[in-house]
Amino acid sequence: MRLAVWPILAGIALGVIAPLLVSLGNPGNMGVCAACFTRDIAGGLNLHQAAVVQYIRPEIIGLVIGALVASFAFGEFRPRAGSAPVVRFMLGVFAMIGALVFLGCPWRMWLRFSAGDFTSIAGIFGLVCGILIGIFFLKRGFSLGRSYATSKIVGFIFPLFMVGLFGLLIWGLLDVEAPIKFSQKGPGSQHAPLIISLIAGLFLGAIFQKSRFCMIAAVRDSVLLKDTHILQGVIALVITAFLTNLALGYFNPGFSGQPIAHNEWVWNFLGMLLSGFAFSLAGGCPGRQLVLSGEGDSDAGVFVFGLLMGAAFAHNFGLASSPAGIGVNAPIAVFVGIVFCLLVAIFARERR
């Protein structure tokens, strides 16, 4: 088996940087989380009113801009759009709902596990099951259709949105009257220094763009193509994050007392099954979608906007979990999401 240098480097980078960001102020076992941080951004923009999760996270901004810079450096900035945007938006909505039932994206799932949070194990099985269901339909012709090359300005729109978010963050920090929300307690109030968070995001965005690092591809490529390149990166992430957590004193094995997690294993499983299924149909995990949006993929940008809206729905309608357990309406939303993904998977075919 040939070593996959770039994916391994990407996994090592995330495995080191995420726990270090926790040591600098980010929430426990949440040094970097594409879903949770996008949820915080939705709160910072007043899309939901959950006061404990409102902060425009610089890491997300950095991921997209870092991917943009890397795509230009490696000649891979290719603006494209036009592949079932409404379906992708809805997949983003349900993927976020599933992630917030579990309380984390696939990145955070592995980061939680590497820190000894065994409540994540059910989520790991759920994610893999969701991906395998997606693979089942991929083998039977599922497709959202091809995207088409478009003008550079279209490819720049989503990165410019991120630049705008950074401007709003600075405005909110400088002007107490600005309509930007900042949590005063809870996970949203816990964050590393802005510049460090931004630099970390820029670096991760660049290396993820070059490596094609993606939790969904790690399983999908291993099963469909017998290609373990990305999987090697995930393994490197888990090992490195474990060692870093151990060195920093964050390794706390067990099922109870874990930061920002609950132990309702059925819903940890089903939440990540929904997310894994939606990610598979959309073509990548939320981190990968952010990176793709930075390299000009407007379809990925639409998916990320779906994540933002999904976060708003989750916290406005009692769908998101908390350490006390799942939201009151979460079971209905998870069921509806799985049915939606099944209908898309069954009936979506590329026209020839």
mmCIF file of C-alpha atoms in Angstrom:
data_model
loop_
_atom_site.group_PDB
_atom_site.id
_atom_site.type_symbol
_atom_site.label_atom_id
_atom_site.label_comp_id
_atom_site.label_asym_id
_atom_site.label_seq_id
_atom_site.Cartn_x
_atom_site.Cartn_y
_atom_site.Cartn_z
ATOM 1 C CA MET A 1 0.000 0.000 0.000
ATOM 2 C CA ARG A 2 1.477 3.332 -1.089
ATOM 3 C CA LEU A 3 1.488 6.047 1.560
ATOM 4 C CA ALA A 4 -0.720 9.024 0.755
ATOM 5 C CA VAL A 5 1.522 11.899 1.808
ATOM 6 C CA TRP A 6 -0.867 14.843 1.459
ATOM 7 C CA PRO A 7 -3.896 13.224 3.149
ATOM 8 C CA ILE A 8 -1.650 12.013 5.983
ATOM 9 C CA LEU A 9 -0.211 15.523 6.400
ATOM 10 C CA ALA A 10 -3.758 16.931 6.409
ATOM 11 C CA GLY A 11 -4.834 14.458 9.088
ATOM 12 C CA ILE A 12 -1.774 15.263 11.202
ATOM 13 C CA ALA A 13 -2.417 18.991 10.830
ATOM 14 C CA LEU A 14 -6.027 18.697 12.004
ATOM 15 C CA GLY A 15 -5.036 16.297 14.777
ATOM 16 C CA VAL A 16 -2.543 18.792 16.182
ATOM 17 C CA ILE A 17 -4.298 22.097 15.496
ATOM 18 C CA ALA A 18 -7.752 21.178 16.823
ATOM 19 C CA PRO A 19 -6.640 20.273 20.385
ATOM 20 C CA LEU A 20 -4.285 23.271 20.417
ATOM 21 C CA LEU A 21 -7.215 25.554 19.583
ATOM 22 C CA VAL A 22 -9.078 24.011 22.525
ATOM 23 C CA SER A 23 -6.127 24.877 24.756
ATOM 24 C CA LEU A 24 -6.335 28.453 23.434
ATOM 25 C CA GLY A 25 -10.030 28.838 24.193
ATOM 26 C CA ASN A 26 -12.214 26.850 21.776
ATOM 27 C CA PRO A 27 -14.869 24.565 23.333
ATOM 28 C CA GLY A 28 -13.871 21.131 24.637
ATOM 29 C CA ASN A 29 -13.346 18.483 21.943
ATOM 30 C CA MET A 30 -14.367 21.168 19.430
ATOM 31 C CA GLY A 31 -11.127 22.685 18.250
ATOM 32 C CA VAL A 32 -12.435 22.597 14.685
ATOM 33 C CA CYS A 33 -15.975 21.533 13.734
ATOM 34 C CA ALA A 34 -17.415 22.475 10.343
ATOM 35 C CA ALA A 35 -21.014 21.889 11.485
ATOM 36 C CA CYS A 36 -20.865 23.423 14.965
ATOM 37 C CA PHE A 37 -18.906 26.444 13.784
ATOM 38 C CA THR A 38 -21.329 27.023 10.884
ATOM 39 C CA ARG A 39 -24.138 26.782 13.457
ATOM 40 C CA ASP A 40 -22.377 29.444 15.542
ATOM 41 C CA ILE A 41 -22.114 31.666 12.468
ATOM 42 C CA ALA A 42 -25.858 31.292 11.884
ATOM 43 C CA GLY A 43 -26.392 32.477 15.451
ATOM 44 C CA GLY A 44 -23.987 35.377 15.027
ATOM 45 C CA LEU A 45 -26.037 36.468 12.006
ATOM 46 C CA ASN A 46 -29.296 36.329 14.006
ATOM 47 C CA LEU A 47 -30.609 33.361 12.026
ATOM 48 C CA HIS A 48 -31.370 31.664 15.334
ATOM 49 C CA GLN A 49 -31.705 32.963 18.886
ATOM 50 C CA ALA A 50 -29.883 30.263 20.879
ATOM 51 C CA ALA A 51 -27.786 32.654 22.966
ATOM 52 C CA VAL A 52 -25.093 30.102 23.865
ATOM 53 C CA VAL A 53 -24.040 29.385 20.253
ATOM 54 C CA GLN A 54 -23.588 32.748 18.543
ATOM 55 C CA TYR A 55 -20.177 33.707 17.143
ATOM 56 C CA ILE A 56 -18.856 34.250 13.623
ATOM 57 C CA ARG A 57 -16.067 31.669 13.677
ATOM 58 C CA PRO A 58 -12.857 32.819 11.911
ATOM 59 C CA GLU A 59 -11.816 29.189 11.338
ATOM 60 C CA ILE A 60 -14.620 28.717 8.791
ATOM 61 C CA ILE A 61 -13.709 31.938 6.996
ATOM 62 C CA GLY A 62 -10.090 30.837 6.920
ATOM 63 C CA LEU A 63 -10.957 27.388 5.547
ATOM 64 C CA VAL A 64 -12.649 28.881 2.492
ATOM 65 C CA ILE A 65 -10.071 31.604 1.824
ATOM 66 C CA GLY A 66 -7.187 29.180 2.406
ATOM 67 C CA ALA A 67 -8.727 26.794 -0.120
ATOM 68 C CA LEU A 68 -9.167 29.693 -2.571
ATOM 69 C CA VAL A 69 -5.498 30.678 -2.301
ATOM 70 C CA ALA A 70 -4.322 27.066 -2.608
ATOM 71 C CA SER A 71 -6.536 26.426 -5.641
ATOM 72 C CA PHE A 72 -4.924 29.378 -7.423
ATOM 73 C CA ALA A 73 -1.443 28.305 -6.355
ATOM 74 C CA PHE A 74 -1.957 24.785 -7.721
ATOM 75 C CA GLY A 75 -3.919 25.873 -10.818
ATOM 76 C CA GLU A 76 -7.135 24.249 -9.566
ATOM 77 C CA PHE A 77 -9.515 27.206 -9.314
ATOM 78 C CA ARG A 78 -12.303 26.010 -11.597
ATOM 79 C CA PRO A 79 -15.598 27.916 -11.311
ATOM 80 C CA ARG A 80 -18.534 25.566 -11.873
ATOM 81 C CA ALA A 81 -22.233 25.398 -11.067
ATOM 82 C CA GLY A 82 -25.570 23.957 -12.134
ATOM 83 C CA SER A 83 -25.889 20.545 -10.458
ATOM 84 C CA ALA A 84 -29.315 20.320 -8.764
ATOM 85 C CA PRO A 85 -28.892 23.406 -6.553
ATOM 86 C CA VAL A 86 -32.239 23.121 -4.745
ATOM 87 C CA VAL A 87 -31.658 19.464 -3.900
ATOM 88 C CA ARG A 88 -28.152 20.258 -2.680
ATOM 89 C CA PHE A 89 -29.511 23.059 -0.512
ATOM 90 C CA MET A 90 -32.020 20.701 1.116
ATOM 91 C CA LEU A 91 -29.344 18.035 1.599
ATOM 92 C CA GLY A 92 -27.339 20.679 3.443
ATOM 93 C CA VAL A 93 -30.336 21.487 5.645
ATOM 94 C CA PHE A 94 -30.882 17.859 6.659
ATOM 95 C CA ALA A 95 -27.152 17.123 6.973
ATOM 96 C CA MET A 96 -26.879 19.942 9.516
ATOM 97 C CA ILE A 97 -29.948 18.743 11.422
ATOM 98 C CA GLY A 98 -28.423 15.274 11.705
ATOM 99 C CA ALA A 99 -25.073 16.715 12.805
ATOM 100 C CA LEU A 100 -26.713 18.843 15.502
ATOM 101 C CA VAL A 101 -28.668 15.865 16.792
ATOM 102 C CA PHE A 102 -25.308 14.128 17.219
ATOM 103 C CA LEU A 103 -23.529 17.378 18.189
ATOM 104 C CA GLY A 104 -20.730 17.513 15.668
ATOM 105 C CA CYS A 105 -19.541 17.028 12.110
ATOM 106 C CA PRO A 106 -17.411 14.014 11.070
ATOM 107 C CA TRP A 107 -14.281 15.960 12.029
ATOM 108 C CA ARG A 108 -15.558 16.536 15.553
ATOM 109 C CA MET A 109 -16.792 12.945 15.744
ATOM 110 C CA TRP A 110 -13.211 11.687 15.402
ATOM 111 C CA LEU A 111 -11.837 14.455 17.612
ATOM 112 C CA ARG A 112 -14.312 13.452 20.328
ATOM 113 C CA PHE A 113 -13.317 9.805 19.975
ATOM 114 C CA SER A 114 -9.596 10.605 20.095
ATOM 115 C CA ALA A 115 -10.150 12.472 23.379
ATOM 116 C CA GLY A 116 -11.860 9.445 24.935
ATOM 117 C CA ASP A 117 -15.476 10.505 24.359
ATOM 118 C CA PHE A 118 -17.016 7.084 23.812
ATOM 119 C CA THR A 119 -20.473 8.574 23.224
ATOM 120 C CA SER A 120 -19.111 9.274 19.724
ATOM 121 C CA ILE A 121 -18.870 5.553 18.911
ATOM 122 C CA ALA A 122 -22.559 5.299 18.013
ATOM 123 C CA GLY A 123 -22.050 8.285 15.712
ATOM 124 C CA ILE A 124 -19.116 6.594 14.005
ATOM 125 C CA PHE A 125 -21.261 3.561 13.201
ATOM 126 C CA GLY A 126 -24.100 5.824 12.092
ATOM 127 C CA LEU A 127 -21.864 7.841 9.762
ATOM 128 C CA VAL A 128 -20.425 4.706 8.150
ATOM 129 C CA CYS A 129 -23.922 3.226 7.707
ATOM 130 C CA GLY A 130 -25.135 6.449 6.105
ATOM 131 C CA ILE A 131 -22.188 6.466 3.703
ATOM 132 C CA LEU A 132 -22.744 2.798 2.826
ATOM 133 C CA ILE A 133 -26.393 3.522 2.047
ATOM 134 C CA GLY A 134 -25.230 6.328 -0.226
ATOM 135 C CA ILE A 135 -22.750 3.983 -1.909
ATOM 136 C CA PHE A 136 -25.570 1.473 -2.494
ATOM 137 C CA PHE A 137 -27.454 4.069 -4.523
ATOM 138 C CA LEU A 138 -24.319 5.368 -6.265
ATOM 139 C CA LYS A 139 -23.745 1.860 -7.603
ATOM 140 C CA ARG A 140 -27.283 1.890 -8.981
ATOM 141 C CA GLY A 141 -26.966 5.065 -10.970
ATOM 142 C CA PHE A 142 -27.730 7.859 -8.521
ATOM 143 C CA SER A 143 -26.573 11.243 -9.771
ATOM 144 C CA LEU A 144 -27.465 14.876 -9.191
ATOM 145 C CA GLY A 145 -26.220 15.644 -12.694
ATOM 146 C CA ARG A 146 -23.043 17.270 -13.849
ATOM 147 C CA SER A 147 -21.941 20.800 -13.081
ATOM 148 C CA TYR A 148 -20.802 23.171 -15.825
ATOM 149 C CA ALA A 149 -17.902 25.559 -16.149
ATOM 150 C CA THR A 150 -18.921 29.132 -15.503
ATOM 151 C CA SER A 151 -17.353 32.586 -15.212
ATOM 152 C CA LYS A 152 -14.798 33.438 -12.564
ATOM 153 C CA ILE A 153 -17.098 35.926 -10.875
ATOM 154 C CA VAL A 154 -19.491 33.076 -10.072
ATOM 155 C CA GLY A 155 -16.654 31.144 -8.450
ATOM 156 C CA PHE A 156 -15.688 34.185 -6.388
ATOM 157 C CA ILE A 157 -19.153 34.792 -4.911
ATOM 158 C CA PHE A 158 -18.889 32.389 -1.988
ATOM 159 C CA PRO A 159 -15.335 33.431 -0.979
ATOM 160 C CA LEU A 160 -16.548 37.049 -1.138
ATOM 161 C CA PHE A 161 -19.389 36.068 1.186
ATOM 162 C CA MET A 162 -16.744 34.830 3.623
ATOM 163 C CA VAL A 163 -14.856 38.127 3.315
ATOM 164 C CA GLY A 164 -18.143 39.855 4.114
ATOM 165 C CA LEU A 165 -18.569 37.635 7.178
ATOM 166 C CA PHE A 166 -15.125 38.681 8.378
ATOM 167 C CA GLY A 167 -16.125 42.310 7.928
ATOM 168 C CA LEU A 168 -19.269 41.722 9.972
ATOM 169 C CA LEU A 169 -17.204 40.036 12.696
ATOM 170 C CA ILE A 170 -14.859 43.030 12.923
ATOM 171 C CA TRP A 171 -17.836 45.417 12.896
ATOM 172 C CA GLY A 172 -19.436 43.521 15.743
ATOM 173 C CA LEU A 173 -16.224 43.568 17.764
ATOM 174 C CA LEU A 174 -15.730 47.321 17.270
ATOM 175 C CA ASP A 175 -19.335 48.515 17.616
ATOM 176 C CA VAL A 176 -21.560 47.296 20.441
ATOM 177 C CA GLU A 177 -24.576 48.590 18.491
ATOM 178 C CA ALA A 178 -23.847 46.365 15.487
ATOM 179 C CA PRO A 179 -26.554 43.752 14.747
ATOM 180 C CA ILE A 180 -24.081 40.890 15.231
ATOM 181 C CA LYS A 181 -24.592 38.476 18.125
ATOM 182 C CA PHE A 182 -21.852 37.241 20.452
ATOM 183 C CA SER A 183 -22.514 34.603 23.093
ATOM 184 C CA GLN A 184 -21.781 35.712 26.630
ATOM 185 C CA LYS A 185 -21.783 32.142 27.957
ATOM 186 C CA GLY A 186 -21.748 28.600 26.634
ATOM 187 C CA PRO A 187 -19.778 27.205 23.659
ATOM 188 C CA GLY A 188 -20.228 30.329 21.560
ATOM 189 C CA SER A 189 -18.382 32.406 24.146
ATOM 190 C CA GLN A 190 -15.415 30.042 24.075
ATOM 191 C CA HIS A 191 -12.983 30.816 21.301
ATOM 192 C CA ALA A 192 -9.292 31.081 20.602
ATOM 193 C CA PRO A 193 -7.833 34.523 19.731
ATOM 194 C CA LEU A 194 -9.215 35.777 16.423
ATOM 195 C CA ILE A 195 -5.943 36.009 14.523
ATOM 196 C CA ILE A 196 -4.795 32.555 15.617
ATOM 197 C CA SER A 197 -8.178 31.061 14.660
ATOM 198 C CA LEU A 198 -8.044 32.741 11.256
ATOM 199 C CA ILE A 199 -4.476 31.587 10.558
ATOM 200 C CA ALA A 200 -5.355 28.041 11.620
ATOM 201 C CA GLY A 201 -8.312 28.063 9.238
ATOM 202 C CA LEU A 202 -6.219 29.431 6.372
ATOM 203 C CA PHE A 203 -3.587 26.729 6.852
ATOM 204 C CA LEU A 204 -6.127 23.912 7.142
ATOM 205 C CA GLY A 205 -8.076 25.182 4.132
ATOM 206 C CA ALA A 206 -4.927 25.157 2.009
ATOM 207 C CA ILE A 207 -3.768 21.686 3.022
ATOM 208 C CA PHE A 208 -7.288 20.237 2.754
ATOM 209 C CA GLN A 209 -7.603 21.648 -0.751
ATOM 210 C CA LYS A 210 -4.349 20.078 -1.854
ATOM 211 C CA SER A 211 -5.027 16.734 -0.137
ATOM 212 C CA ARG A 212 -8.756 16.349 -1.036
ATOM 213 C CA PHE A 213 -9.232 15.449 2.651
ATOM 214 C CA CYS A 214 -12.820 14.288 3.197
ATOM 215 C CA MET A 215 -14.430 11.941 5.713
ATOM 216 C CA ILE A 216 -16.977 10.731 3.188
ATOM 217 C CA ALA A 217 -14.376 10.039 0.497
ATOM 218 C CA ALA A 218 -12.326 8.061 3.028
ATOM 219 C CA VAL A 219 -15.060 5.419 3.213
ATOM 220 C CA ARG A 220 -16.496 5.807 -0.288
ATOM 221 C CA ASP A 221 -13.175 5.505 -2.124
ATOM 222 C CA SER A 222 -12.080 2.568 0.024
ATOM 223 C CA VAL A 223 -15.287 0.661 -0.783
ATOM 224 C CA LEU A 224 -15.892 1.668 -4.397
ATOM 225 C CA LEU A 225 -12.356 2.098 -5.708
ATOM 226 C CA LYS A 226 -10.275 0.106 -3.195
ATOM 227 C CA ASP A 227 -8.320 3.348 -2.769
ATOM 228 C CA THR A 228 -7.254 4.058 0.827
ATOM 229 C CA HIS A 229 -5.473 7.373 0.240
ATOM 230 C CA ILE A 230 -7.986 9.530 2.127
ATOM 231 C CA LEU A 231 -8.600 6.833 4.734
ATOM 232 C CA GLN A 232 -4.906 6.997 5.628
ATOM 233 C CA GLY A 233 -5.414 10.677 6.406
ATOM 234 C CA VAL A 234 -8.325 9.908 8.727
ATOM 235 C CA ILE A 235 -6.250 7.297 10.554
ATOM 236 C CA ALA A 236 -3.438 9.861 10.887
ATOM 237 C CA LEU A 237 -5.957 12.340 12.316
ATOM 238 C CA VAL A 238 -7.183 9.939 15.001
ATOM 239 C CA ILE A 239 -3.692 8.880 16.078
ATOM 240 C CA THR A 240 -2.297 12.414 16.096
ATOM 241 C CA ALA A 241 -5.302 13.896 17.897
ATOM 242 C CA PHE A 242 -5.095 11.133 20.528
ATOM 243 C CA LEU A 243 -1.424 11.859 21.153
ATOM 244 C CA THR A 244 -2.003 15.622 21.234
ATOM 245 C CA ASN A 245 -4.958 15.312 23.611
ATOM 246 C CA LEU A 246 -2.894 13.011 25.796
ATOM 247 C CA ALA A 247 -0.009 15.491 25.870
ATOM 248 C CA LEU A 248 -2.326 18.392 26.725
ATOM 249 C CA GLY A 249 -4.186 16.453 29.418
ATOM 250 C CA TYR A 250 -7.471 16.383 27.506
ATOM 251 C CA PHE A 251 -7.789 12.607 27.186
ATOM 252 C CA ASN A 252 -10.740 11.616 29.374
ATOM 253 C CA PRO A 253 -12.065 8.150 28.462
ATOM 254 C CA GLY A 254 -15.666 7.321 29.267
ATOM 255 C CA PHE A 255 -19.320 7.784 28.427
ATOM 256 C CA SER A 256 -20.163 10.486 30.975
ATOM 257 C CA GLY A 257 -18.900 13.952 31.707
ATOM 258 C CA GLN A 258 -17.858 14.571 28.121
ATOM 259 C CA PRO A 259 -17.873 18.177 26.871
ATOM 260 C CA ILE A 260 -20.823 19.185 24.691
ATOM 261 C CA ALA A 261 -22.078 15.630 24.131
ATOM 262 C CA HIS A 262 -25.016 13.454 25.150
ATOM 263 C CA ASN A 263 -25.286 9.713 25.624
ATOM 264 C CA GLU A 264 -28.534 8.935 23.790
ATOM 265 C CA TRP A 265 -26.808 6.403 21.554
ATOM 266 C CA VAL A 266 -29.802 5.657 19.316
ATOM 267 C CA TRP A 267 -29.991 9.297 18.269
ATOM 268 C CA ASN A 268 -26.234 9.665 18.034
ATOM 269 C CA PHE A 269 -26.391 6.783 15.569
ATOM 270 C CA LEU A 270 -29.419 8.021 13.614
ATOM 271 C CA GLY A 271 -28.274 11.640 13.550
ATOM 272 C CA MET A 272 -24.975 10.712 11.940
ATOM 273 C CA LEU A 273 -26.646 8.169 9.675
ATOM 274 C CA LEU A 274 -28.768 11.010 8.294
ATOM 275 C CA SER A 275 -25.718 13.244 7.942
ATOM 276 C CA GLY A 276 -23.600 10.519 6.333
ATOM 277 C CA PHE A 277 -26.385 9.716 3.865
ATOM 278 C CA ALA A 278 -26.851 13.399 2.948
ATOM 279 C CA PHE A 279 -23.102 14.021 2.695
ATOM 280 C CA SER A 280 -22.721 11.002 0.402
ATOM 281 C CA LEU A 281 -25.473 12.192 -1.936
ATOM 282 C CA ALA A 282 -23.988 15.703 -2.000
ATOM 283 C CA GLY A 283 -20.464 14.409 -2.628
ATOM 284 C CA GLY A 284 -18.557 15.327 0.516
ATOM 285 C CA CYS A 285 -18.515 16.136 4.231
ATOM 286 C CA PRO A 286 -19.165 19.734 5.362
ATOM 287 C CA GLY A 287 -15.452 20.502 5.604
ATOM 288 C CA ARG A 288 -14.920 19.282 2.060
ATOM 289 C CA GLN A 289 -17.902 21.340 0.866
ATOM 290 C CA LEU A 290 -16.382 24.459 2.409
ATOM 291 C CA VAL A 291 -13.081 23.747 0.666
ATOM 292 C CA LEU A 292 -14.803 23.075 -2.662
ATOM 293 C CA SER A 293 -16.710 26.341 -2.368
ATOM 294 C CA GLY A 294 -13.359 28.084 -1.971
ATOM 295 C CA GLU A 295 -12.033 26.607 -5.208
ATOM 296 C CA GLY A 296 -14.991 27.859 -7.232
ATOM 297 C CA ASP A 297 -17.641 25.146 -6.807
ATOM 298 C CA SER A 298 -20.915 27.049 -6.467
ATOM 299 C CA ASP A 299 -22.851 23.805 -5.933
ATOM 300 C CA ALA A 300 -20.811 23.247 -2.777
ATOM 301 C CA GLY A 301 -21.544 26.840 -1.790
ATOM 302 C CA VAL A 302 -25.272 26.154 -2.114
ATOM 303 C CA PHE A 303 -24.847 23.114 0.141
ATOM 304 C CA VAL A 304 -23.099 25.282 2.763
ATOM 305 C CA PHE A 305 -25.939 27.799 2.628
ATOM 306 C CA GLY A 306 -28.190 24.808 3.294
ATOM 307 C CA LEU A 307 -26.070 24.032 6.358
ATOM 308 C CA LEU A 308 -26.624 27.592 7.592
ATOM 309 C CA MET A 309 -30.373 27.309 7.120
ATOM 310 C CA GLY A 310 -30.388 23.855 8.723
ATOM 311 C CA ALA A 311 -28.695 25.333 11.790
ATOM 312 C CA ALA A 312 -31.357 28.030 11.963
ATOM 313 C CA PHE A 313 -34.156 25.446 11.709
ATOM 314 C CA ALA A 314 -32.486 23.183 14.265
ATOM 315 C CA HIS A 315 -32.321 25.853 16.950
ATOM 316 C CA ASN A 316 -35.560 27.642 16.111
ATOM 317 C CA PHE A 317 -37.697 24.497 16.092
ATOM 318 C CA GLY A 318 -36.283 22.372 18.912
ATOM 319 C CA LEU A 319 -34.279 19.964 16.746
ATOM 320 C CA ALA A 320 -30.744 20.482 18.084
ATOM 321 C CA SER A 321 -29.357 18.466 20.972
ATOM 322 C CA SER A 322 -27.673 19.689 24.122
ATOM 323 C CA PRO A 323 -25.706 17.872 26.824
ATOM 324 C CA ALA A 324 -29.102 17.177 28.420
ATOM 325 C CA GLY A 325 -30.244 15.160 25.381
ATOM 326 C CA ILE A 326 -31.897 15.527 22.001
ATOM 327 C CA GLY A 327 -34.310 18.290 21.040
ATOM 328 C CA VAL A 328 -38.004 17.696 21.536
ATOM 329 C CA ASN A 329 -38.750 17.637 17.790
ATOM 330 C CA ALA A 330 -35.537 15.916 16.699
ATOM 331 C CA PRO A 331 -37.016 12.439 16.048
ATOM 332 C CA ILE A 332 -39.522 13.824 13.547
ATOM 333 C CA ALA A 333 -36.858 15.865 11.749
ATOM 334 C CA VAL A 334 -34.457 12.916 11.524
ATOM 335 C CA PHE A 335 -37.202 10.685 10.123
ATOM 336 C CA VAL A 336 -38.230 13.323 7.549
ATOM 337 C CA GLY A 337 -34.589 13.833 6.585
ATOM 338 C CA ILE A 338 -33.940 10.143 6.007
ATOM 339 C CA VAL A 339 -37.114 9.868 3.904
ATOM 340 C CA PHE A 340 -36.059 12.907 1.851
ATOM 341 C CA CYS A 341 -32.608 11.437 1.221
ATOM 342 C CA LEU A 342 -34.142 8.089 0.224
ATOM 343 C CA LEU A 343 -36.492 9.755 -2.265
ATOM 344 C CA VAL A 344 -33.632 11.727 -3.806
ATOM 345 C CA ALA A 345 -31.413 8.645 -3.937
ATOM 346 C CA ILE A 346 -34.105 6.512 -5.578
ATOM 347 C CA PHE A 347 -35.364 8.947 -8.175
ATOM 348 C CA ALA A 348 -32.383 11.185 -9.039
ATOM 349 C CA ARG A 349 -30.786 10.034 -12.273
ATOM 350 C CA GLU A 350 -28.608 11.928 -14.720
ATOM 351 C CA ARG A 351 -30.398 12.598 -17.999
ATOM 352 C CA ARG A 352 -28.597 11.394 -21.074
#
